[in-house]
Tab-separated table of C-alpha atoms in Angstrom:
chain	number	residue	atom	x	y	z
M	1	MET	CA	98.368	65.697	109.827
M	2	ALA	CA	95.775	69.047	109.541
M	3	ASN	CA	95.307	70.045	112.702
M	4	THR	CA	91.826	72.292	112.868
M	5	ASN	CA	92.292	73.268	116.299
M	6	GLU	CA	90.339	76.133	116.642
M	7	ASN	CA	92.171	77.832	119.180
M	8	LEU	CA	95.315	77.972	117.413
M	9	ASN	CA	96.093	81.812	115.549
M	10	VAL	CA	95.987	82.796	111.676
M	11	THR	CA	100.191	82.463	112.402
M	12	GLU	CA	99.638	78.823	114.120
M	13	GLN	CA	97.378	77.456	111.790
M	14	LEU	CA	99.640	78.109	108.480
M	15	GLU	CA	102.980	76.578	109.870
M	16	ASN	CA	101.560	74.174	110.288
M	17	ASP	CA	100.213	73.945	107.486
M	18	ILE	CA	103.532	74.672	105.272
M	19	ALA	CA	104.797	71.577	107.826
M	20	ASP	CA	102.236	69.244	106.572
M	21	VAL	CA	102.339	69.806	103.749
M	22	GLN	CA	106.261	69.660	102.546
M	23	PHE	CA	105.585	66.996	105.376
M	24	LEU	CA	103.791	64.868	102.564
M	25	ALA	CA	105.562	66.608	99.419
M	26	GLU	CA	108.325	65.341	101.059
M	27	GLN	CA	107.322	61.861	100.275
M	28	LEU	CA	105.454	61.701	97.219
M	29	LEU	CA	107.771	63.119	95.698
M	30	PRO	CA	109.243	59.807	94.084
M	31	PHE	CA	106.443	59.301	92.893
M	32	ARG	CA	105.679	62.955	91.025
M	33	HIS	CA	105.673	61.413	87.141
M	34	ASP	CA	102.706	59.232	87.721
M	35	ILE	CA	100.323	61.378	89.869
M	36	GLN	CA	100.283	64.628	87.367
M	37	ALA	CA	99.821	61.674	85.112
M	38	GLU	CA	96.985	60.526	85.779
M	39	ALA	CA	93.825	63.267	84.786
M	40	ASN	CA	91.036	65.215	86.550
M	41	HIS	CA	92.832	64.041	89.655
M	42	GLN	CA	92.048	60.291	89.601
M	43	PHE	CA	94.299	59.529	91.624
M	44	SER	CA	94.439	55.725	91.874
M	45	LEU	CA	98.546	55.151	92.981
M	46	PRO	CA	99.407	51.032	94.226
M	47	GLU	CA	99.688	51.985	97.972
M	48	PRO	CA	97.582	52.807	100.277
M	49	ARG	CA	100.339	54.771	102.333
M	50	ILE	CA	100.773	56.515	99.535
M	51	HIS	CA	96.973	57.484	98.727
M	52	ALA	CA	96.353	58.252	101.724
M	53	GLN	CA	99.458	60.777	102.313
M	54	LEU	CA	97.839	62.487	98.636
M	55	GLN	CA	94.460	62.952	98.942
M	56	MET	CA	96.047	64.242	103.046
M	57	LEU	CA	97.711	66.386	100.979
M	58	MET	CA	94.798	67.390	98.262
M	59	GLY	CA	92.766	68.390	101.923
M	60	ILE	CA	95.366	70.509	103.390
M	61	ILE	CA	95.776	72.420	100.124
M	62	GLN	CA	91.966	72.765	99.383
M	63	GLU	CA	90.977	74.882	102.702
M	64	LEU	CA	93.580	76.851	102.257
M	65	HIS	CA	92.691	80.504	101.809
M	66	PRO	CA	95.602	81.829	97.832
M	67	ALA	CA	97.036	83.901	100.274
M	68	ASP	CA	98.520	81.106	102.223
M	69	MET	CA	98.691	78.627	99.660
M	70	ALA	CA	101.312	81.666	98.129
M	71	ALA	CA	103.236	81.624	101.445
M	72	VAL	CA	103.133	77.232	101.480
M	73	LEU	CA	104.929	78.393	98.098
M	74	GLU	CA	107.137	80.363	99.092
M	75	ASN	CA	108.229	78.311	101.850
M	76	LEU	CA	108.603	75.161	99.558
M	77	PRO	CA	111.713	73.526	97.765
M	78	PRO	CA	111.376	73.448	93.637
M	79	LYS	CA	110.590	70.361	93.280
M	80	GLU	CA	107.741	69.982	96.362
M	81	ARG	CA	107.249	73.179	95.051
M	82	GLU	CA	106.161	71.954	92.012
M	83	LEU	CA	103.896	68.828	93.096
M	84	VAL	CA	101.162	71.066	95.135
M	85	TRP	CA	101.128	72.943	92.188
M	86	LEU	CA	99.964	70.477	89.944
M	87	LEU	CA	97.043	69.327	93.515
M	88	ALA	CA	96.247	73.373	93.673
M	89	THR	CA	92.685	74.874	92.904
M	90	PRO	CA	92.137	75.137	89.266
M	91	GLU	CA	90.136	78.388	90.238
M	92	ASP	CA	92.427	80.062	92.667
M	93	ASP	CA	95.014	79.353	90.519
M	94	GLY	CA	95.467	82.972	89.194
M	95	ASP	CA	94.624	84.122	92.076
M	96	VAL	CA	98.030	82.699	94.156
M	97	LEU	CA	99.971	83.976	91.272
M	98	LEU	CA	98.855	87.731	92.472
M	99	GLU	CA	99.908	86.529	95.966
M	100	VAL	CA	103.363	84.692	95.519
M	101	SER	CA	105.891	87.133	94.811
M	102	ASP	CA	107.275	87.794	91.519
M	103	THR	CA	110.511	84.943	91.491
M	104	VAL	CA	108.153	82.643	93.532
M	105	ARG	CA	105.659	83.472	90.306
M	106	GLU	CA	107.738	83.361	87.260
M	107	SER	CA	108.835	79.545	89.076
M	108	LEU	CA	105.239	78.987	88.616
M	109	ILE	CA	103.879	80.311	85.848
M	110	GLU	CA	107.396	78.071	84.000
M	111	HIS	CA	105.336	74.918	84.803
M	112	MET	CA	101.445	76.024	83.448
M	113	ASP	CA	101.527	75.558	79.996
M	114	THR	CA	99.025	78.397	77.567
M	115	GLN	CA	95.320	76.681	78.082
M	116	GLU	CA	95.934	76.870	82.728
M	117	LEU	CA	97.640	80.383	81.959
M	118	VAL	CA	94.307	80.728	79.887
M	119	ALA	CA	92.454	79.469	83.006
M	120	ALA	CA	93.552	81.037	85.629
M	121	VAL	CA	93.873	84.714	84.336
M	122	GLU	CA	90.495	84.752	82.485
M	123	ASN	CA	88.780	85.187	85.719
M	124	LEU	CA	90.226	88.442	87.123
M	125	ASP	CA	89.817	91.192	87.316
M	126	VAL	CA	91.179	94.083	85.106
M	127	ASP	CA	93.430	95.357	87.905
M	128	GLU	CA	94.572	92.448	88.742
M	129	LEU	CA	95.032	91.330	84.985
M	130	ALA	CA	97.214	94.195	84.093
M	131	GLU	CA	99.537	93.886	87.807
M	132	LEU	CA	100.274	89.784	85.821
M	133	ALA	CA	100.154	90.888	81.901
M	134	ASP	CA	103.975	91.782	82.317
M	135	THR	CA	104.616	88.339	83.308
M	136	LEU	CA	102.900	86.364	81.343
M	137	PRO	CA	103.469	85.575	78.201
M	138	GLU	CA	101.771	87.150	75.296
M	139	ASN	CA	99.642	84.694	73.587
M	140	VAL	CA	98.377	84.569	76.937
M	141	VAL	CA	97.784	88.479	77.574
M	142	ALA	CA	96.636	88.460	73.660
M	143	GLU	CA	93.822	85.776	73.918
M	144	VAL	CA	93.020	86.499	77.613
M	145	MET	CA	92.270	91.054	75.835
M	146	LYS	CA	90.309	88.691	73.384
M	147	ASP	CA	87.399	87.916	75.287
M	148	LEU	CA	87.363	91.369	77.681
M	149	ASN	CA	85.063	94.411	76.037
M	150	GLU	CA	86.089	97.245	75.223
M	151	GLU	CA	86.736	99.253	78.092
M	152	GLU	CA	87.520	96.435	80.308
M	153	ARG	CA	91.178	96.009	77.203
M	154	ALA	CA	91.390	99.948	77.462
M	155	GLN	CA	91.315	99.692	80.777
M	156	VAL	CA	94.430	96.919	81.037
M	157	GLN	CA	96.091	98.703	78.419
M	158	ALA	CA	95.970	102.269	80.746
M	159	ALA	CA	96.856	100.026	83.563
M	160	MET	CA	99.917	98.310	81.774
M	161	SER	CA	100.960	102.229	80.916
M	162	TYR	CA	102.366	102.933	84.202
M	163	GLN	CA	104.907	102.742	85.381
M	164	ASP	CA	105.044	100.159	89.269
M	165	GLU	CA	105.948	102.680	91.472
M	166	GLN	CA	102.994	104.975	89.988
M	167	VAL	CA	99.661	104.331	91.780
M	168	GLY	CA	98.061	103.781	87.907
M	169	ALA	CA	99.409	100.884	87.935
M	170	VAL	CA	97.448	99.365	91.382
M	171	MET	CA	94.168	101.761	90.769
M	172	ASP	CA	91.214	99.502	91.205
M	173	PHE	CA	89.105	100.004	87.656
M	174	GLU	CA	85.861	99.270	89.704
M	175	ILE	CA	84.054	101.959	91.518
M	176	VAL	CA	80.148	103.069	91.553
M	177	SER	CA	79.935	106.707	91.421
M	178	VAL	CA	76.495	109.024	91.362
M	179	ARG	CA	75.007	112.254	91.085
M	180	ALA	CA	75.022	114.985	94.127
M	181	ASP	CA	71.000	115.448	92.929
M	182	VAL	CA	69.615	112.848	93.586
M	183	SER	CA	68.435	111.223	97.090
M	184	CYS	CA	69.797	108.798	99.676
M	185	GLU	CA	67.001	106.785	99.266
M	186	VAL	CA	67.264	106.987	95.446
M	187	VAL	CA	71.300	105.985	96.213
M	188	LEU	CA	69.707	103.164	98.835
M	189	ARG	CA	67.439	102.098	95.784
M	190	TYR	CA	70.644	101.624	93.587
M	191	LEU	CA	72.593	100.009	95.147
M	192	ARG	CA	70.179	97.227	95.728
M	193	ARG	CA	70.778	96.397	92.663
M	194	PHE	CA	74.531	95.549	92.749
M	195	ASP	CA	74.696	91.636	93.236
M	196	SER	CA	76.991	92.602	95.823
M	197	LEU	CA	79.513	96.028	96.241
M	198	PRO	CA	83.487	96.021	94.352
M	199	ASN	CA	85.287	95.715	97.931
M	200	HIS	CA	86.367	97.909	100.451
M	201	THR	CA	83.109	100.258	100.150
M	202	ASP	CA	83.174	101.984	102.316
M	203	LYS	CA	81.643	105.291	100.323
M	204	ILE	CA	80.843	106.420	97.013
M	205	PHE	CA	82.532	108.308	94.768
M	206	VAL	CA	79.849	111.665	93.767
M	207	VAL	CA	80.673	112.652	90.370
M	208	ASP	CA	78.586	115.267	87.803
M	209	GLU	CA	77.671	114.620	84.034
M	210	ASN	CA	80.394	114.516	83.399
M	211	ASP	CA	81.929	112.197	86.084
M	212	ILE	CA	84.039	115.133	87.464
M	213	LEU	CA	84.482	114.069	91.188
M	214	GLN	CA	82.445	116.916	93.709
M	215	GLY	CA	82.898	114.767	96.840
M	216	VAL	CA	82.172	111.345	98.651
M	217	LEU	CA	79.865	109.414	100.335
M	218	PRO	CA	80.667	107.212	102.669
M	219	ILE	CA	78.953	104.638	104.051
M	220	ARG	CA	78.443	104.734	107.071
M	221	LYS	CA	76.317	108.345	106.959
M	222	LEU	CA	74.431	107.477	103.860
M	223	LEU	CA	72.881	104.333	105.918
M	224	VAL	CA	71.462	107.139	108.511
M	225	ALA	CA	71.163	110.332	106.501
M	226	ALA	CA	67.006	111.148	105.996
M	227	PRO	CA	65.195	109.350	103.220
M	228	GLU	CA	64.843	112.020	101.567
M	229	GLU	CA	67.785	114.373	101.586
M	230	LEU	CA	70.024	115.575	99.253
M	231	VAL	CA	73.787	113.327	98.494
M	232	GLU	CA	74.910	117.044	98.110
M	233	ASN	CA	73.572	118.416	101.516
M	234	VAL	CA	75.654	115.194	103.047
M	235	MET	CA	78.944	114.780	100.749
M	236	ALA	CA	82.172	114.989	102.180
M	237	LYS	CA	83.860	117.586	99.749
M	238	GLU	CA	87.288	117.490	100.042
M	239	VAL	CA	88.229	114.221	99.384
M	240	VAL	CA	92.434	113.047	99.479
M	241	GLN	CA	92.522	112.432	96.013
M	242	PHE	CA	95.165	110.850	93.990
M	243	SER	CA	96.374	111.204	90.360
M	244	PRO	CA	98.016	107.538	88.618
M	245	LEU	CA	100.877	109.596	87.837
M	246	ASP	CA	101.192	110.034	92.019
M	247	ASP	CA	104.386	107.792	93.784
M	248	VAL	CA	102.042	104.660	95.115
M	249	ALA	CA	104.772	104.548	98.053
M	250	ASP	CA	103.563	108.239	98.867
M	251	ALA	CA	99.711	107.399	98.470
M	252	ALA	CA	100.738	104.164	101.092
M	253	ALA	CA	101.581	106.729	103.437
M	254	ALA	CA	98.851	108.877	103.135
M	255	PHE	CA	96.389	106.125	103.547
M	256	GLU	CA	98.181	105.409	106.806
M	257	ARG	CA	98.634	108.324	107.968
M	258	TYR	CA	93.820	108.846	107.128
M	259	ASP	CA	93.819	106.239	107.701
M	260	LEU	CA	91.058	105.195	104.564
M	261	VAL	CA	89.863	102.937	102.811
M	262	THR	CA	89.332	103.718	99.309
M	263	ALA	CA	90.433	106.727	97.429
M	264	PRO	CA	88.982	107.984	94.086
M	265	VAL	CA	91.879	108.596	91.245
M	266	VAL	CA	91.411	111.826	89.311
M	267	ASP	CA	92.537	112.805	85.389
M	268	GLU	CA	94.106	116.939	85.260
M	269	ASN	CA	89.770	117.694	84.722
M	270	ARG	CA	89.374	115.599	87.985
M	271	LYS	CA	87.568	113.550	86.043
M	272	LEU	CA	86.944	110.023	87.788
M	273	ILE	CA	88.621	107.526	86.363
M	274	ALA	CA	89.950	104.399	89.309
M	275	ARG	CA	90.160	103.746	92.927
M	276	LEU	CA	92.892	103.015	94.904
M	277	THR	CA	91.889	100.455	97.964
M	278	VAL	CA	93.429	99.796	101.213
M	279	ASP	CA	94.774	95.709	100.218
M	280	GLU	CA	96.894	97.696	97.560
M	281	MET	CA	99.124	99.574	99.686
M	282	VAL	CA	98.880	97.446	102.265
M	283	ASP	CA	100.957	95.552	99.885
M	284	VAL	CA	103.102	98.581	98.426
M	285	ILE	CA	104.127	99.346	102.170
M	286	ARG	CA	104.997	95.667	103.236
M	287	GLU	CA	106.760	95.646	99.757
M	288	GLU	CA	108.677	99.110	100.592
M	289	THR	CA	109.477	97.912	103.489
M	290	GLU	CA	111.037	94.224	102.458
M	291	ALA	CA	112.251	96.082	99.628
M	292	ASP	CA	114.648	98.620	102.263
M	293	MET	CA	115.424	95.227	104.433
M	294	LEU	CA	117.508	93.858	100.938
M	295	ASN	CA	118.890	97.061	100.207
M	296	MET	CA	119.940	97.445	103.240
M	297	ALA	CA	122.223	94.134	103.361
M	298	GLY	CA	123.168	94.934	99.486
M	299	LEU	CA	121.001	91.994	98.142
M	300	GLN	CA	119.607	93.809	94.451
M	301	GLU	CA	115.723	91.927	94.017
M	302	ASP	CA	113.822	89.698	96.177
M	303	GLU	CA	115.383	86.369	95.670
M	304	ASP	CA	114.147	83.032	96.591
M	305	LEU	CA	114.458	81.000	98.943
M	306	PHE	CA	115.506	78.395	96.946
M	307	ALA	CA	116.663	79.993	93.830
M	308	PRO	CA	119.482	77.743	91.782
M	309	VAL	CA	123.194	79.062	93.646
M	310	TRP	CA	124.057	80.480	90.527
M	311	ASP	CA	120.528	82.512	90.417
M	312	SER	CA	122.103	83.705	94.147
M	313	VAL	CA	124.948	84.249	93.223
M	314	LYS	CA	124.464	87.168	90.762
M	315	ASN	CA	122.643	88.623	92.755
M	316	ARG	CA	125.009	88.849	95.630
M	317	TRP	CA	128.125	89.665	94.722
M	318	VAL	CA	128.104	92.796	94.188
M	319	TRP	CA	127.609	94.232	97.554
M	320	LEU	CA	130.108	91.646	97.983
M	321	ALA	CA	132.924	92.385	96.034
M	322	ILE	CA	132.199	96.078	97.541
M	323	ASN	CA	132.432	95.272	101.012
M	324	LEU	CA	135.666	93.163	99.764
M	325	PHE	CA	137.540	95.659	98.842
M	326	THR	CA	137.092	97.661	101.508
M	327	ALA	CA	137.830	95.228	103.998
M	328	PHE	CA	141.126	95.304	102.504
M	329	VAL	CA	140.645	99.127	102.834
M	330	ALA	CA	140.210	98.324	106.416
M	331	SER	CA	143.645	95.628	106.638
M	332	ARG	CA	145.980	97.781	105.070
M	333	VAL	CA	144.634	100.566	107.823
M	334	ILE	CA	145.523	97.738	110.255
M	335	GLY	CA	149.076	96.758	107.996
M	336	PHE	CA	150.204	100.133	108.181
M	337	PHE	CA	150.376	100.640	112.730
M	338	GLU	CA	152.176	96.527	112.316
M	339	ASP	CA	154.846	98.151	114.536
M	340	SER	CA	152.673	100.117	117.237
M	341	ILE	CA	150.805	96.636	117.889
M	342	SER	CA	153.787	94.499	117.927
M	343	GLN	CA	154.644	96.268	120.657
M	344	ILE	CA	151.775	97.184	122.346
M	345	VAL	CA	149.962	93.861	121.643
M	346	ALA	CA	146.866	94.721	123.718
M	347	LEU	CA	146.603	97.266	120.564
M	348	ALA	CA	145.953	93.822	118.132
M	349	ALA	CA	142.530	92.437	121.091
M	350	LEU	CA	140.303	95.985	121.483
M	351	MET	CA	140.909	97.264	118.051
M	352	PRO	CA	137.890	95.086	116.929
M	353	ILE	CA	135.635	97.096	120.092
M	354	VAL	CA	136.536	100.028	118.737
M	355	ALA	CA	135.469	98.986	114.377
M	356	GLY	CA	132.445	96.905	115.899
M	357	ILE	CA	130.690	99.701	118.575
M	358	GLY	CA	130.547	102.196	115.820
M	359	GLY	CA	128.877	99.925	113.345
M	360	ASN	CA	126.449	99.337	115.888
M	361	SER	CA	125.592	102.494	116.112
M	362	GLY	CA	126.275	104.242	112.155
M	363	ASN	CA	122.840	101.468	112.413
M	364	GLN	CA	121.037	102.846	114.061
M	365	THR	CA	121.279	106.045	112.790
M	366	ILE	CA	121.037	105.055	109.215
M	367	THR	CA	117.861	103.335	109.930
M	368	MET	CA	116.411	106.024	111.268
M	369	ILE	CA	117.165	108.462	108.531
M	370	VAL	CA	115.646	105.847	106.421
M	371	ARG	CA	112.564	105.297	108.071
M	372	ALA	CA	111.964	109.247	108.517
M	373	LEU	CA	113.644	109.699	104.752
M	374	ALA	CA	110.531	106.446	103.336
M	375	ASN	CA	108.027	108.712	105.458
M	376	SER	CA	109.239	112.455	104.187
M	377	GLN	CA	109.608	113.676	107.057
M	378	ILE	CA	113.264	115.542	106.793
M	379	SER	CA	113.340	117.682	104.482
M	380	LYS	CA	117.409	120.021	104.262
M	381	SER	CA	116.654	122.066	107.559
M	382	GLN	CA	115.972	119.497	109.294
M	383	ALA	CA	118.346	117.234	108.019
M	384	ILE	CA	121.431	119.380	109.593
M	385	ARG	CA	119.312	119.362	112.677
M	386	LEU	CA	119.671	115.675	112.978
M	387	LEU	CA	123.063	115.265	112.382
M	388	LYS	CA	123.800	117.330	114.923
M	389	LYS	CA	121.555	115.700	117.731
M	390	GLU	CA	122.505	112.808	115.985
M	391	LEU	CA	126.272	113.691	116.877
M	392	GLY	CA	125.123	115.053	120.439
M	393	VAL	CA	123.868	111.852	120.751
M	394	ALA	CA	127.083	110.130	119.663
M	395	LEU	CA	129.435	112.285	122.064
M	396	VAL	CA	127.121	111.365	125.299
M	397	ASN	CA	127.563	107.459	124.379
M	398	GLY	CA	131.130	107.585	123.304
M	399	ILE	CA	132.152	108.722	127.437
M	400	ILE	CA	129.927	107.158	128.896
M	401	TRP	CA	130.940	104.067	126.543
M	402	GLY	CA	134.099	105.071	125.805
M	403	SER	CA	135.019	105.762	129.736
M	404	ALA	CA	132.800	102.473	130.928
M	405	MET	CA	135.474	100.261	128.254
M	406	GLY	CA	138.317	102.432	128.928
M	407	LEU	CA	138.185	101.455	132.475
M	408	VAL	CA	138.178	97.916	132.198
M	409	ALA	CA	141.299	98.106	129.530
M	410	TRP	CA	142.580	99.571	132.326
M	411	LEU	CA	141.889	97.502	134.494
M	412	LEU	CA	143.046	94.174	132.362
M	413	TYR	CA	146.877	95.663	130.937
M	414	GLY	CA	146.826	98.621	134.250
M	415	SER	CA	147.924	100.866	131.971
M	416	LEU	CA	145.786	103.900	132.089
M	417	GLY	CA	147.040	105.236	128.688
M	418	ILE	CA	145.412	103.016	126.266
M	419	GLY	CA	142.442	103.252	129.175
M	420	LEU	CA	142.280	106.736	127.094
M	421	VAL	CA	143.034	106.141	124.321
M	422	MET	CA	139.750	103.486	125.199
M	423	VAL	CA	138.190	106.289	125.407
M	424	ALA	CA	139.319	108.831	122.700
M	425	ALA	CA	138.696	106.145	119.957
M	426	MET	CA	135.543	105.291	120.566
M	427	THR	CA	134.326	108.364	121.563
M	428	LEU	CA	135.422	109.857	117.364
M	429	ASN	CA	134.230	105.973	115.937
M	430	LEU	CA	131.276	107.423	117.419
M	431	LEU	CA	130.739	111.065	115.948
M	432	LEU	CA	132.547	109.793	112.802
M	433	ALA	CA	129.567	106.851	112.337
M	434	ALA	CA	126.941	109.577	113.354
M	435	VAL	CA	127.931	112.318	110.427
M	436	LEU	CA	127.988	108.393	108.041
M	437	GLY	CA	124.420	107.510	109.331
M	438	VAL	CA	122.810	111.082	108.227
M	439	MET	CA	124.900	111.768	105.482
M	440	ILE	CA	125.022	108.535	103.279
M	441	PRO	CA	120.877	107.936	103.251
M	442	VAL	CA	120.781	111.924	102.704
M	443	THR	CA	123.319	111.699	99.908
M	444	MET	CA	121.292	108.929	97.945
M	445	GLU	CA	117.952	110.413	98.160
M	446	ARG	CA	119.345	113.643	97.260
M	447	PHE	CA	121.150	111.620	93.804
M	448	GLY	CA	118.342	110.224	93.641
M	449	LYS	CA	118.947	106.436	94.497
M	450	ASP	CA	116.430	104.556	96.947
M	451	PRO	CA	118.827	105.405	100.368
M	452	ALA	CA	118.280	102.168	101.983
M	453	LEU	CA	120.405	100.015	99.097
M	454	GLY	CA	123.564	99.026	100.661
M	455	SER	CA	123.288	101.663	103.696
M	456	SER	CA	124.493	98.988	106.358
M	457	VAL	CA	127.499	97.982	103.868
M	458	MET	CA	128.823	101.364	103.408
M	459	ILE	CA	128.203	102.492	107.537
M	460	THR	CA	130.382	99.055	109.007
M	461	ALA	CA	133.304	99.701	105.956
M	462	VAL	CA	134.238	103.180	107.306
M	463	THR	CA	133.596	103.079	110.751
M	464	ASP	CA	135.461	99.735	110.777
M	465	SER	CA	138.343	101.600	109.040
M	466	GLY	CA	137.689	104.843	110.608
M	467	GLY	CA	137.807	103.017	113.713
M	468	PHE	CA	141.067	101.013	113.037
M	469	LEU	CA	142.674	104.594	111.725
M	470	ILE	CA	141.836	106.450	114.995
M	471	PHE	CA	142.185	104.012	117.615
M	472	LEU	CA	145.262	102.534	116.130
M	473	GLY	CA	147.175	106.630	114.569
M	474	LEU	CA	146.269	107.548	118.264
M	475	ALA	CA	148.357	104.986	120.466
M	476	THR	CA	150.966	105.149	117.967
M	477	VAL	CA	150.803	109.252	118.819
M	478	PHE	CA	150.056	109.001	122.822
M	479	LEU	CA	151.108	105.623	124.072
M	480	LEU	CA	155.216	104.561	121.742
């Protein structure tokens, strides 16, 4: 089943692996209790076909990178996921738990006993253990902490003391530092003493005798520098650095802006305490993007694709209730103009067009503004300028597309009045969408809320009700 075609790109290969694992897991699901009962993964299933499928499934799983294994697990229903997790390579369990989404991680941990969890996380780095600690049972964390030295325990506790949105929660304690008054040759000899350098090491941090950050020594400069040259003459003194209290989203934006691979984390006295790495920042950017998508749709949190019905209902009900209320308001707006609609039936056919284009335009504006806010591109004065710009865009679009739709309405219903009302209504609703598309996320940001939270739901609701009111109101005033 596994596709070993070397011409496949990474995404295609992963899609094939997911499909193969899902198929084999479904076939083996009736035998999961027999599989679970066997010790040390020594299987003796009676049917040769089933045994062959099991070996094939294990072969695929064992070849998967932990990140790919996480993707496979996220794409499996709960029972198949439990079976595949049972067959996973124990040495990789901790790395897989780090990669999967929070909701799937919880489901996996539920099916692991204390010994399995301890074995999975005991070899993780300090920062990785701190990342998982909040989701692990307290007795597991305590058991693992016993095997750490005093410095490592302090590092775990320090990382756990910060909130999820702070740099301190994702900082890496594996750092390599040197003094400024040594030669490059001494630094190279020092580095050769390591079995391997920490991942993503692109620079060496330069500190004084009190670990106060002095600068950074890029590896590329170290390799070409004269051996006798002092570090202080080669190092870069202008350094992008972070405090553990900084917002992690701002740090991720800085990594993207300055093309960073690593960056130092210092305390209030500029003492070097840790570093940030690009892999963590990529995760932050991905999570922020996913959170914005969920929030714009009115979802409260990340949801397991195969979550129980009731869990999904609880995650979605708030904004559905709000949407129901706004839909009721829109229906009352239409009800207020029942006499107008009964006299000019064409209004009933045309009013969804006015509401629909307003909602689409509003979503375009709100997406642009949310993105700008996420990148810290908007100040108070800029918000006013953006509002004026979006009003201009809405006016031009309203005149162009309103005229086009007005012409169509005139040709369809033989009424110039309906065509003109269509032009005016579409233009006014697009202007309304532009105002709200800027003001909703900016106002949410000003009150300390996520600007993406329910924004799509709100803009659609207002442009629906507003579109109906504008179109039917204009028709009532000028056509009746």
